[in-house]
Short mmCIF file of C-alpha atoms in Angstrom, two decimals:
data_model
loop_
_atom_site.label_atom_id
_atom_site.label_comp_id
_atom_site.label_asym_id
_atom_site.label_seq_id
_atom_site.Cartn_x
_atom_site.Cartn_y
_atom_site.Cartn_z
CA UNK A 27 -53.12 79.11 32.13
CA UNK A 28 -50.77 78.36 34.95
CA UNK A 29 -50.60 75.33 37.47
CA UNK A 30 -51.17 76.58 40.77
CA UNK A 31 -49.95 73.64 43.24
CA UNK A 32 -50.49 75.05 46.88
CA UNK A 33 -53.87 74.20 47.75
CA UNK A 34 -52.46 70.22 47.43
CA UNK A 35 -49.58 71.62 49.55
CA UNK A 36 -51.41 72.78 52.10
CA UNK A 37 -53.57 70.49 52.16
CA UNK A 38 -50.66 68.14 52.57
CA UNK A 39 -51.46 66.37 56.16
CA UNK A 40 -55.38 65.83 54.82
CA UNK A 41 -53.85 64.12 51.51
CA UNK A 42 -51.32 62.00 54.29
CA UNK A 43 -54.23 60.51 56.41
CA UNK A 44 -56.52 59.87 53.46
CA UNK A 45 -53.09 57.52 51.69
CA UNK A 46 -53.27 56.22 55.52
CA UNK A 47 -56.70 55.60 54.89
CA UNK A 48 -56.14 54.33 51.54
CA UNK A 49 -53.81 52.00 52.90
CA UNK A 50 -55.53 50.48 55.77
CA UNK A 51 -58.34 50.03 53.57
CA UNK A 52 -56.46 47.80 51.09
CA UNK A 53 -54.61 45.98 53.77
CA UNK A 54 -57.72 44.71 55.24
CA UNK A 55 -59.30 44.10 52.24
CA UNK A 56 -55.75 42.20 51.01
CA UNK A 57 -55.89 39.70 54.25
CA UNK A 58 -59.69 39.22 53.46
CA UNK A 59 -58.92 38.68 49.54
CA UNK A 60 -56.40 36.27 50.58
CA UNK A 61 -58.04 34.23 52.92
CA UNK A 62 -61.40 34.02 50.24
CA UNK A 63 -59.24 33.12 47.37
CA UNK A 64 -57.15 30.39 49.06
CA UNK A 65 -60.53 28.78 49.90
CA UNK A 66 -61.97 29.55 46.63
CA UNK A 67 -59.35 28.64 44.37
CA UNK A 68 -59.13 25.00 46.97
CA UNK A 69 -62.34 24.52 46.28
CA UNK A 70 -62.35 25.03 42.63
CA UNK A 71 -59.57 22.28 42.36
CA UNK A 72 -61.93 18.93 42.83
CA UNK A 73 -65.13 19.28 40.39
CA UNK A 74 -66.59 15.96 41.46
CA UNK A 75 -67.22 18.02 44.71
CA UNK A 76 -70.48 19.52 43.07
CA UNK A 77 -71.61 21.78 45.98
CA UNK A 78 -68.27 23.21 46.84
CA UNK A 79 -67.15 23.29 43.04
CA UNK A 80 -70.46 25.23 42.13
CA UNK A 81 -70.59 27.19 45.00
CA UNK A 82 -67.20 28.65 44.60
CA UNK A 83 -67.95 28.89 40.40
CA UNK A 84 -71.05 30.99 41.50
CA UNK A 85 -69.35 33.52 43.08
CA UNK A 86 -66.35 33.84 40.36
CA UNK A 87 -68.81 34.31 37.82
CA UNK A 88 -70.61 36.61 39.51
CA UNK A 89 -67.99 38.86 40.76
CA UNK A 90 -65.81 38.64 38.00
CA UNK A 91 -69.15 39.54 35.65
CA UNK A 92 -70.07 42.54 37.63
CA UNK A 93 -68.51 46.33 38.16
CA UNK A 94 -66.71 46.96 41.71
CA UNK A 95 -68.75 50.31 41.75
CA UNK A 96 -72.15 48.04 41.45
CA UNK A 97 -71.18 45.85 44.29
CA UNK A 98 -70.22 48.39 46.72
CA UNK A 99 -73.33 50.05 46.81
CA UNK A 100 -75.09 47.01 47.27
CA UNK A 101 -73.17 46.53 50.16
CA UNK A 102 -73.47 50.55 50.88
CA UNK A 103 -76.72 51.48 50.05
CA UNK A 104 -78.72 48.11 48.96
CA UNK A 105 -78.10 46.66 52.33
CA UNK A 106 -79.67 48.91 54.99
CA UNK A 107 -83.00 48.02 52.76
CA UNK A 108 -83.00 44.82 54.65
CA UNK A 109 -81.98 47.06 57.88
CA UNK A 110 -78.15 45.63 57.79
CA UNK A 111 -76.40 48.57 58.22
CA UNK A 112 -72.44 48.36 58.18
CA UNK A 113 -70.15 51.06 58.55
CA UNK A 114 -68.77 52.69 55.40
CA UNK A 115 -64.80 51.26 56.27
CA UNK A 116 -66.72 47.53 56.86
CA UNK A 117 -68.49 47.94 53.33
CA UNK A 118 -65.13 49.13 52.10
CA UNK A 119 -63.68 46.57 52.94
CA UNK A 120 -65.62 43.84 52.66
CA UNK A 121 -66.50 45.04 49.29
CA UNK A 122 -62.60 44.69 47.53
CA UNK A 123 -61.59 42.07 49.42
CA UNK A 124 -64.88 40.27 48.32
CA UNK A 125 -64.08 41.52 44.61
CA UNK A 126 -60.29 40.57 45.22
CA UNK A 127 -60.61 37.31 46.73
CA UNK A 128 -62.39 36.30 43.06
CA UNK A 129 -59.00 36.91 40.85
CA UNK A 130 -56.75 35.80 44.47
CA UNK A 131 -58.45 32.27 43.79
CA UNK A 132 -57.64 32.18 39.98
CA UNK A 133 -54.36 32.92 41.17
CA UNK A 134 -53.81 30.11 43.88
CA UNK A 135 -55.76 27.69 41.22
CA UNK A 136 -53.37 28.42 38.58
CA UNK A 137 -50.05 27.82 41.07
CA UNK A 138 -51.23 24.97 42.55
CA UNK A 139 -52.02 23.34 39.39
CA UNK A 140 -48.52 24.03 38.16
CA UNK A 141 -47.09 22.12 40.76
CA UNK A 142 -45.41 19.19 39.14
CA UNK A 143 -48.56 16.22 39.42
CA UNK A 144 -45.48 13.81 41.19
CA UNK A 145 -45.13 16.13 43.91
CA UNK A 146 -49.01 15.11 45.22
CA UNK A 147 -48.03 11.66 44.19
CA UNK A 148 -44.99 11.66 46.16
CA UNK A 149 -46.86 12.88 49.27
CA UNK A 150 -49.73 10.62 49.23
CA UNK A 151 -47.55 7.84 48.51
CA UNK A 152 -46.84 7.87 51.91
CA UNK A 153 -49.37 7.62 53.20
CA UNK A 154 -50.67 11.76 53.22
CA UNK A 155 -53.70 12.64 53.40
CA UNK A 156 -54.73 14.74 50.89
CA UNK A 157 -55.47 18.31 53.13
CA UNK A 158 -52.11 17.21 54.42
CA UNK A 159 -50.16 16.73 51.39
CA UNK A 160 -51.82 20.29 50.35
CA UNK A 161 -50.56 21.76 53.30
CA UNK A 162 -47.73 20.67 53.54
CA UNK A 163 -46.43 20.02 50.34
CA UNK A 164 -48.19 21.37 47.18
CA UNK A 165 -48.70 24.96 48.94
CA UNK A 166 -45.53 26.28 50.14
CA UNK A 167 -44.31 25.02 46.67
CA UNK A 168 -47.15 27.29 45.31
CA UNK A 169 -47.38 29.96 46.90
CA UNK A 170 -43.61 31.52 45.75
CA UNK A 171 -45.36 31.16 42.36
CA UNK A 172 -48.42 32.50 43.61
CA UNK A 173 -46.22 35.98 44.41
CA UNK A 174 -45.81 37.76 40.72
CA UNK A 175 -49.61 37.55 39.59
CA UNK A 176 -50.22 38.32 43.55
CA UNK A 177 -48.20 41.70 43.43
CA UNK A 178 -50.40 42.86 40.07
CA UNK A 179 -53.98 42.07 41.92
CA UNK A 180 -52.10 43.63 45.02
CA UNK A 181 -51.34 46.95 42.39
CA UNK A 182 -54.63 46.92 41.04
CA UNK A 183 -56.47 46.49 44.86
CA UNK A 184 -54.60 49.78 45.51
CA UNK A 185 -56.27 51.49 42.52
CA UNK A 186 -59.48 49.84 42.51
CA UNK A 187 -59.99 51.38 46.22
CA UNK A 188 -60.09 55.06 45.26
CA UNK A 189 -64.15 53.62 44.25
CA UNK A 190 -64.35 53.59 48.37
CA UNK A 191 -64.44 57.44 48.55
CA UNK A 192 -67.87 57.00 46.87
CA UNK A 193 -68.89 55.69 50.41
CA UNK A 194 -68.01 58.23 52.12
CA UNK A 195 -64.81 57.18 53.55
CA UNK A 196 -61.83 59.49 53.61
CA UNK A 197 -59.17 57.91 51.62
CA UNK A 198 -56.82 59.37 49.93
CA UNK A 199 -59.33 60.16 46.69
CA UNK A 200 -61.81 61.63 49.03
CA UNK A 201 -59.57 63.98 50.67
CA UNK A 202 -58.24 64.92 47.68
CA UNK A 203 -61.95 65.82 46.20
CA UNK A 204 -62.43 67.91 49.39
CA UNK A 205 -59.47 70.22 48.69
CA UNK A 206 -60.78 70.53 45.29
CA UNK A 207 -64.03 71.42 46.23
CA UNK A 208 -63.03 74.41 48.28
CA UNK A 209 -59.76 75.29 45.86
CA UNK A 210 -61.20 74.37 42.00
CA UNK A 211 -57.25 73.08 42.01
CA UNK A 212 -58.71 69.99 40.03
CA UNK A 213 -56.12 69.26 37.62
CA UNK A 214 -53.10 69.81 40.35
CA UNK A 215 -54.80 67.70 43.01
CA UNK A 216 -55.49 65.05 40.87
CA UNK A 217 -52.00 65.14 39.67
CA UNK A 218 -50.67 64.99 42.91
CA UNK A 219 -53.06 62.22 44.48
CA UNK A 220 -51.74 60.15 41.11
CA UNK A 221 -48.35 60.65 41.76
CA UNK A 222 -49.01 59.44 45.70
CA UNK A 223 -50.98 56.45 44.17
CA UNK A 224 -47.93 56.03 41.99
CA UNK A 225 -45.45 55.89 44.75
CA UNK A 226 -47.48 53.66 46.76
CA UNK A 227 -47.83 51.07 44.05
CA UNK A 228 -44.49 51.34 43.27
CA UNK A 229 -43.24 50.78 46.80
CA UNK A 230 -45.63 47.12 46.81
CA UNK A 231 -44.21 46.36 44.19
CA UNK A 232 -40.75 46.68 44.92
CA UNK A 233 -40.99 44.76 48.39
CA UNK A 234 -42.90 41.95 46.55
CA UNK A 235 -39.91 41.43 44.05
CA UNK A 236 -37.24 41.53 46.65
CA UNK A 237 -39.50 38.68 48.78
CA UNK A 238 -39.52 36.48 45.63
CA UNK A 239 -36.07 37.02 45.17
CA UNK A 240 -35.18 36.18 49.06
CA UNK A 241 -38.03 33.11 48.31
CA UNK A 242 -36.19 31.85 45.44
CA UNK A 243 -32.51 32.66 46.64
CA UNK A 244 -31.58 28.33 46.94
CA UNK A 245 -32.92 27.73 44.27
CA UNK A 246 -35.46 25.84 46.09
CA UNK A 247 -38.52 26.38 44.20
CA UNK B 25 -43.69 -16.20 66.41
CA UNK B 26 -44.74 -18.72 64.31
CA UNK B 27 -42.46 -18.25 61.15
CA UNK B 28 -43.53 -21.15 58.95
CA UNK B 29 -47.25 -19.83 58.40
CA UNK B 30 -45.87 -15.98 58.16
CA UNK B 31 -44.12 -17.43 55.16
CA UNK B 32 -46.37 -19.16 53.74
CA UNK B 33 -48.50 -16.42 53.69
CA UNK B 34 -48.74 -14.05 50.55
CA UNK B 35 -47.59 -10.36 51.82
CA UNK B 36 -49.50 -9.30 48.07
CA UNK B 37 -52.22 -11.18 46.37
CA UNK B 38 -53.29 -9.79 42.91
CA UNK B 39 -56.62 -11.98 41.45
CA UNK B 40 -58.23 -10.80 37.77
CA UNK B 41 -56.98 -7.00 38.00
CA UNK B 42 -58.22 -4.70 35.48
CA UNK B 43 -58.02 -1.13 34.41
CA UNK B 44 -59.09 0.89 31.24
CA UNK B 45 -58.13 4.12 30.36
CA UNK B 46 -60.88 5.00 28.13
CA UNK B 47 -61.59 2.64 25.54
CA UNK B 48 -58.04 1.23 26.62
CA UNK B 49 -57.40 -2.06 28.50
CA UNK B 50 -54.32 -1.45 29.92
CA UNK B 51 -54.91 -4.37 32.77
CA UNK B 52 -56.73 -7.41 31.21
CA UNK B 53 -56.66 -9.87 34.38
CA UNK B 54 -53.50 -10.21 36.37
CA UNK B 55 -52.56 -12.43 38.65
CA UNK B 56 -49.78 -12.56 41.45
CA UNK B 57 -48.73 -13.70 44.23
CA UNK B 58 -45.70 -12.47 46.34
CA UNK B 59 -44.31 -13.52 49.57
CA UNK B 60 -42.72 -11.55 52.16
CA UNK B 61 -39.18 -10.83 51.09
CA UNK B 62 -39.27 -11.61 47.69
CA UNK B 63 -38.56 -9.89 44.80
CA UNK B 64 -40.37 -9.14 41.67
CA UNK B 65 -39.07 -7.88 38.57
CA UNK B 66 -41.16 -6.67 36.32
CA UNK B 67 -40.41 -6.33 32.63
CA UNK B 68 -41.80 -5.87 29.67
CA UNK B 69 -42.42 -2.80 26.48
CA UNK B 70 -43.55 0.20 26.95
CA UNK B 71 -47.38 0.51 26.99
CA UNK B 72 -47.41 -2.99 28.27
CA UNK B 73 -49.05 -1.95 31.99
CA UNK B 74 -46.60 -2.33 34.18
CA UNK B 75 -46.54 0.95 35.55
CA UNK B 76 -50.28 1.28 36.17
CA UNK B 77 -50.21 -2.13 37.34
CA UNK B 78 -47.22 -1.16 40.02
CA UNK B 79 -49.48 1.98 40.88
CA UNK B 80 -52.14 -0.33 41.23
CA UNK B 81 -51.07 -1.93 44.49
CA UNK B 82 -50.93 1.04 46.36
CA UNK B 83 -54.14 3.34 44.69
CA UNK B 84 -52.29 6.01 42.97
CA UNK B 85 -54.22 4.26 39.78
CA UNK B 86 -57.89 3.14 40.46
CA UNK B 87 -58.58 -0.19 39.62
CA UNK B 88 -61.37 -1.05 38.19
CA UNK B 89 -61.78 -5.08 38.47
CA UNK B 90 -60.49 -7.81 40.43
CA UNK B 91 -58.94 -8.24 43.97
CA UNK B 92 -55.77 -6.66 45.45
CA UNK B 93 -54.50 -7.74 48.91
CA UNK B 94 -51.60 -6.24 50.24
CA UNK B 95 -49.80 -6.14 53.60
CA UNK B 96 -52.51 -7.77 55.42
CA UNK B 97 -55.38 -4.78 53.58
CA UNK B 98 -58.11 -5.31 51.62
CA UNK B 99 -57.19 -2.67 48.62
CA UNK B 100 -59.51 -3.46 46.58
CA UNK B 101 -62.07 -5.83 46.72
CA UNK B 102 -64.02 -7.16 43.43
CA UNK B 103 -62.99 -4.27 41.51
CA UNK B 104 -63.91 -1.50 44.24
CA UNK B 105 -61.11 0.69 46.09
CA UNK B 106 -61.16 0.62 50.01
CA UNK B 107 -62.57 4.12 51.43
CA UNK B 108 -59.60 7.25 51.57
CA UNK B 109 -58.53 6.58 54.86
CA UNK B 110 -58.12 3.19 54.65
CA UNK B 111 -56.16 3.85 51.35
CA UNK B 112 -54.22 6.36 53.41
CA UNK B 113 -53.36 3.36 56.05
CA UNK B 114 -51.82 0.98 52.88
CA UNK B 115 -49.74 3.71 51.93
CA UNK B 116 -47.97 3.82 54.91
CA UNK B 117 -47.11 0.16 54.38
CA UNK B 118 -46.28 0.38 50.47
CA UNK B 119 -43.68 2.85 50.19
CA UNK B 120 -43.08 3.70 46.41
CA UNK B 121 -40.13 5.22 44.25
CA UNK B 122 -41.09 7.33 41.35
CA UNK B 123 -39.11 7.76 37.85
CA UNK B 124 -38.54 11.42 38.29
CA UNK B 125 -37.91 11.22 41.85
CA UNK B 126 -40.23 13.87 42.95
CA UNK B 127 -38.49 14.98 45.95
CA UNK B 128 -39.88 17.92 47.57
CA UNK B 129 -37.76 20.90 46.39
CA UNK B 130 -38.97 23.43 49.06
CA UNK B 131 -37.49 21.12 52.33
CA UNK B 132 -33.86 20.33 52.64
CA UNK B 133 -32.83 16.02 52.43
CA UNK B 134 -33.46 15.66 56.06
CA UNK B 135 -37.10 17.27 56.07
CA UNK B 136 -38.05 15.29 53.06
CA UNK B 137 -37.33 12.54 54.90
CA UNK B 138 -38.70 13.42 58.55
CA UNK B 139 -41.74 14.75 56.86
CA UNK B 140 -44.24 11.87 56.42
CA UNK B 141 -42.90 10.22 59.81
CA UNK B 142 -43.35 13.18 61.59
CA UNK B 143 -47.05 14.75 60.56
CA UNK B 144 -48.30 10.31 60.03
CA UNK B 145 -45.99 7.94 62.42
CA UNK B 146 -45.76 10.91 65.43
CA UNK B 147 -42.39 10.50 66.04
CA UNK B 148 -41.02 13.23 68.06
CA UNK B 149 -38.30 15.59 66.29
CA UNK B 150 -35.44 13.55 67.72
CA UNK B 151 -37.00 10.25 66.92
CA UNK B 152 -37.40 11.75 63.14
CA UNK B 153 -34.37 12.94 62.95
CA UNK B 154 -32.16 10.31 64.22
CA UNK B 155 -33.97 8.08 61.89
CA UNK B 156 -33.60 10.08 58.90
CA UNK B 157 -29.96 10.18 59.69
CA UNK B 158 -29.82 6.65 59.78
CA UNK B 159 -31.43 5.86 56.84
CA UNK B 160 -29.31 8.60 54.66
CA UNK B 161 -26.07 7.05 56.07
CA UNK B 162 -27.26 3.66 54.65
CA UNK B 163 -28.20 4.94 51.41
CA UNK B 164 -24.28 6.67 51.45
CA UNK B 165 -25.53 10.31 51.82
CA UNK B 166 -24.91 11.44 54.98
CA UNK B 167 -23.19 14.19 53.98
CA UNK B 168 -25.94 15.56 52.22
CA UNK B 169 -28.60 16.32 55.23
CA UNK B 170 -28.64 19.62 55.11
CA UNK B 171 -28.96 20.90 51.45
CA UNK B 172 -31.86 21.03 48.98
CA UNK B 173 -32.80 18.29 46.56
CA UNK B 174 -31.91 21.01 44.05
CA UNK B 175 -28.45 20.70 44.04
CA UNK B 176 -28.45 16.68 44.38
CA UNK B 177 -27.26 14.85 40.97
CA UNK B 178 -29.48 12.54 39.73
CA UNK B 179 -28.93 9.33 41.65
CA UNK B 180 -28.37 11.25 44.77
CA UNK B 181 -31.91 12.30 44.43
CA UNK B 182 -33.20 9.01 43.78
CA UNK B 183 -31.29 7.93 46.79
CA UNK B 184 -32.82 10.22 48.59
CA UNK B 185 -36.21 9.08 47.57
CA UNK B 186 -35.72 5.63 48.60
CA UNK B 187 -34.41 6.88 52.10
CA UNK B 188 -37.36 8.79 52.23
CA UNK B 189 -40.18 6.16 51.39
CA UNK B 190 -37.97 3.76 54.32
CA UNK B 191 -39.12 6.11 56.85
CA UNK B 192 -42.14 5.38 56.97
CA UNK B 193 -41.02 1.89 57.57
CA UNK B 194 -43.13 0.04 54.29
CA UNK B 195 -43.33 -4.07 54.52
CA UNK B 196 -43.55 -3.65 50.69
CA UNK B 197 -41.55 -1.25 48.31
CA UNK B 198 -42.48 -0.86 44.88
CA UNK B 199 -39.89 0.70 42.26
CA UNK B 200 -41.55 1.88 39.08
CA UNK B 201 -38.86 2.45 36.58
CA UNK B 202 -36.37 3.86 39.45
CA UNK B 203 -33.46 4.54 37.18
CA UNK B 204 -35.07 5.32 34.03
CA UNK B 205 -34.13 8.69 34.60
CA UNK B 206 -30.39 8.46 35.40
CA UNK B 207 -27.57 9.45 33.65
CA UNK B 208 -26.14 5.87 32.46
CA UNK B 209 -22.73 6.58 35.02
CA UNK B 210 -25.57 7.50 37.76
CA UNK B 211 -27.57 3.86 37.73
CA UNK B 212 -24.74 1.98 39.29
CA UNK B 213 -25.48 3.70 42.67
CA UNK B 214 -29.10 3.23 42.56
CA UNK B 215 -29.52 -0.32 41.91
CA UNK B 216 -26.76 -1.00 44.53
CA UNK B 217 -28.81 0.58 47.25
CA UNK B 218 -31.53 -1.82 46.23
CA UNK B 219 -29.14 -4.84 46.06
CA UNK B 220 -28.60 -4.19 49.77
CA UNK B 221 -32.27 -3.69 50.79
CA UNK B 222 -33.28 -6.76 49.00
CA UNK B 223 -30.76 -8.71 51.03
CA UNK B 224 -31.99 -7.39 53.69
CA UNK B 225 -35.44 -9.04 53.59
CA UNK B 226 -37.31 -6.06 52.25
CA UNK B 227 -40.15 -7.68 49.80
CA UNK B 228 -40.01 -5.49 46.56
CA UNK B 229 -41.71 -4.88 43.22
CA UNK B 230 -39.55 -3.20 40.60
CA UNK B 231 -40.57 -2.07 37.65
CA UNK B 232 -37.32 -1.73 35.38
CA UNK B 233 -35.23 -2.18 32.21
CA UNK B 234 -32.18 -2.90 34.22
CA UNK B 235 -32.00 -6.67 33.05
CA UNK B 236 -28.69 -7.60 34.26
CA UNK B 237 -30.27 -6.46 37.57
CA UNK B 238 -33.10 -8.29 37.30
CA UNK B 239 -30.79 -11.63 36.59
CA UNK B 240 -28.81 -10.68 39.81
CA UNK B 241 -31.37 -9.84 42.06
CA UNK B 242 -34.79 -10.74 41.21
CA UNK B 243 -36.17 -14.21 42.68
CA UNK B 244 -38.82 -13.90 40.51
CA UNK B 245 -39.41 -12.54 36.54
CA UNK B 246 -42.49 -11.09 35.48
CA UNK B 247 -43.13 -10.81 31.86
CA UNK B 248 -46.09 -7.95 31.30
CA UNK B 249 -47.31 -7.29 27.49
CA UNK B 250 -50.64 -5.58 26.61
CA UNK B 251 -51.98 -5.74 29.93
CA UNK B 252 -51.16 -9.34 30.53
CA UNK B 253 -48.84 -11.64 32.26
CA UNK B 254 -47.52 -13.23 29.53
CA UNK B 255 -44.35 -15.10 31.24
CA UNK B 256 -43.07 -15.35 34.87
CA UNK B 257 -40.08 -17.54 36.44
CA UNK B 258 -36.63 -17.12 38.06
CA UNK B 259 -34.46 -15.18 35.95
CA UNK B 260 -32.61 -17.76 35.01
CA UNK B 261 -35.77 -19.15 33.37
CA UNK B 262 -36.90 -15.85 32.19
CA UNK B 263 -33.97 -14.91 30.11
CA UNK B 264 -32.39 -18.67 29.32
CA UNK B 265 -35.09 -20.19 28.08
CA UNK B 266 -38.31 -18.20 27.27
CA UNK B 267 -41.46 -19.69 26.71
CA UNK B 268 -43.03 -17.14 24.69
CA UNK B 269 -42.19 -16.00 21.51
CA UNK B 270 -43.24 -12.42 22.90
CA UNK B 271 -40.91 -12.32 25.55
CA UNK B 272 -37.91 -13.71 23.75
CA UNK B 273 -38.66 -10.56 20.76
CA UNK B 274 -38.71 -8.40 23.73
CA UNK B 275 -35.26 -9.70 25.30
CA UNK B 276 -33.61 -10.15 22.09
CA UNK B 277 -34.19 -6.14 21.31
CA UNK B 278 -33.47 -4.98 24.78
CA UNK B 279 -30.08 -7.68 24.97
CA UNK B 280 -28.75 -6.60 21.57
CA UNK B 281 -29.13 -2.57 23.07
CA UNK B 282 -27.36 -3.94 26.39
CA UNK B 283 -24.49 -5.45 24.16
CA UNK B 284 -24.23 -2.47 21.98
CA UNK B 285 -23.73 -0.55 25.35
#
């Protein structure tokens, strides 16, 4: 048996719009993980806040407890039941950064909590109120903390959105499964799409170490 | 301005205040009065309450019973706190020193001191800044605007600290256990920056084990042991001729370590 690598060649500028693809998908979904798990993880912080607490609790549990794949295609193909029909990229999206924005706001939890106690103290001491204090104080503190567990979920968001080529959209996965389909070239393609996936994990996390490193440079933190 | 009743008048007032952690009575009733300018030394052993009772008077610690007035606020009132904004107000009048400092590591000296004035008191960049200048030339560090509390020793921090909790320009300063935390060769520096502001009118409570500092400066002694007042008088009083058996165990083991030192 030999390896036969030039479908994936030519195929070459389908494979580079699909990582495009791939990498606009995560990007968006990255910002809206972000933004969900900030507020999420916030508003797991203060339990006597019942409605918020449970709220946010409710959606950990149920995101965390459920496969990616499942929750897409309710997004994808449970949703236009009800007539709400969003375009695949939208589902896409809104489906990982959903998903991502449950283990982002572990994440921010966990730093924020590891903020020395006396630094809140310190703030509201003076008078702070307590969004301010957050703001300004406990966050930036957290957030250089936040960036080593942030660069594995970032890794793993990568990954986890080859599952969008099941909706149609033309990432890097699904252009990759198109070659195959009109080459058989399964085992080559696949090795090659890896080995892109591979480089463009790889390349996150690389910039994410050298911004902790700048972060941390004064010893500041 | 009518100085005689501004004196006369009690800048704190402390009636019957309690706290438990738990099935633990850490505050079983205290009383105290203190009147602008003065200041209060507070002593006592560990576990005794007198750093809940110093967090007390400005809500970091809840309390649970009694009355707390301070700088003209109603903190708490028959054992229940004053709503988060008014505690938020008090603050800005009770500035507070912490143990371990607790500078903010991610600014550089001058933010953590333009900070709180800046985002609370509105003062415009300048204003902050020429202010925070000030007050870091008067605690001897004006040399040291521009790097991060990271590279500050010890009693440079806590120098800081106090700088810091002056700019928002408190009526009342509490201390809790300020040099606790110091290199011996460090407290020197600390407690001299506090000689000066207590000549300078401010009205303080400090929490402390510095005794010889609490003979020098302190106009009034306050003997705390398991959540009581046990003793209170001038110094001279205080550690001359103690009423309480309690408080003279307490000075004789803290003396003899002074004298060993």
């Amino acid at each position: 048996m030999t390896l036969d690598f030039s479908p994936a060649w030519a195929g070459w500028q389908d494979l580079a719009t699909g990582a495009a693809t791939t990498v606009e998908v995560t990007a968006c979904s990255l910002v809206l993980g972000c933004v969900l798990g900030l507020l999420v993880g916030i508003g797991r912080l203060a339990p006597q806040r019942r409605i918020t607490f449970g709220i946010c609790t409710a959606y950990l549990t149920f995101i965390r407890g459920t496969p990616l794949l499942v929750q897409l295609f309710i997004l994808f193909f449970g949703l236009p039941q009800f007539g709400i029909i969003l375009p695949a990229f939208a589902c896409g999206v809104l489906g990982l950064g959903v998903y991502s924005g449950a283990y982002v706001s572990e994440i921010v939890r966990g730093s924020i909590q590891s903020v020395d106690r006396g630094q809140m103290e310190a703030a509201r001491s003076l008078g702070m109120p307590y969004r301010m204090a957050m703001r300004k104080v406990i966050l930036p503190q957290a957030f250089v903390r936040m960036i080593p567990p942030l660069g594995n979920e970032f890794i793993a968001l990568i990954k986890n959105s080859a599952l969008v080529s099941l909706l149609t959209i033309d990432d890097l996965m699904h252009e990759g499964e198109k070659i195959i389909s009109v080459s058989y070239r399964s085992l080559e393609v696949y090795i090659v799409i890896a080995f892109i996936y591979l480089i463009l994990t790889s390349a996150t996390s690389l910039v994410l170490r050298r911004t902790e490193k700048a972060l941390r440079a004064d010893g500041r933190v | 301005m009518n100085e005689a009743i501004v004196m006369n008048e009690h800048i704190v007032s402390v009636r019957q205040l309690g706290k438990s952690f738990g099935a633990n009575r850490v505050l079983q009733g205290i009383d105290m009065d203190v009147q602008p300018s003065q200041v209060i030394v507070v002593i006592g052993p560990s576990g005794s309450g007198k750093s809940t009772f110093l967090r007390c008077l400005n809500g970091l610690e809840t309390a649970e019973e009694g009355t707390v007035r301070i700088c003209g606020h109603a903190l708490v009132e028959h054992g229940k706190m004053i709503d988060e904004s008014g505690l938020n107000r008090v603050r800005r009048d009770v500035g507070m020193v912490f143990q371990s400092f607790n500078l903010f590591p991610h600014l550089n000296v001058l933010h953590n001191i333009m900070l709180a004035p800046r985002s609370l008191a509105r003062l415009s960049v300048d204003e902050a800044e020429s202010q925070a200048r000030a007050l870091l030339a008067k605690v001897g560090l004006a040399h040291k605007a521009d790097v991060f509390p990271g590279t500050l020793s010890g009693g440079q921090k806590q120098r800081v600290a106090i700088a810091r909790a002056l700019a928002m320009r408190p009526q009342v300063m509490l201390f809790d256990e300020p040099t606790s935390a110091l290199d011996p060769e460090l407290v020197g520096e600390v407690l001299q920056v506090m000689q000066t502001l207590a000549s300078e009118g401010m009205t303080m409570l400090i929490v402390t084990h510095e005794m010889n500092f609490a003979r020098d400066v302190a106009d009034t002694v306050v003997v705390m042991d398991h959540g009581k007042v046990i003793e209170a008088g001038p110094p001279a009083q205080i550690f001359s001729s103690p009423q309480e058996a309690r408080t003279r165990s307490f000075l004789q083991a803290v003396l003899s370590r002074e004298s060993i030192l």
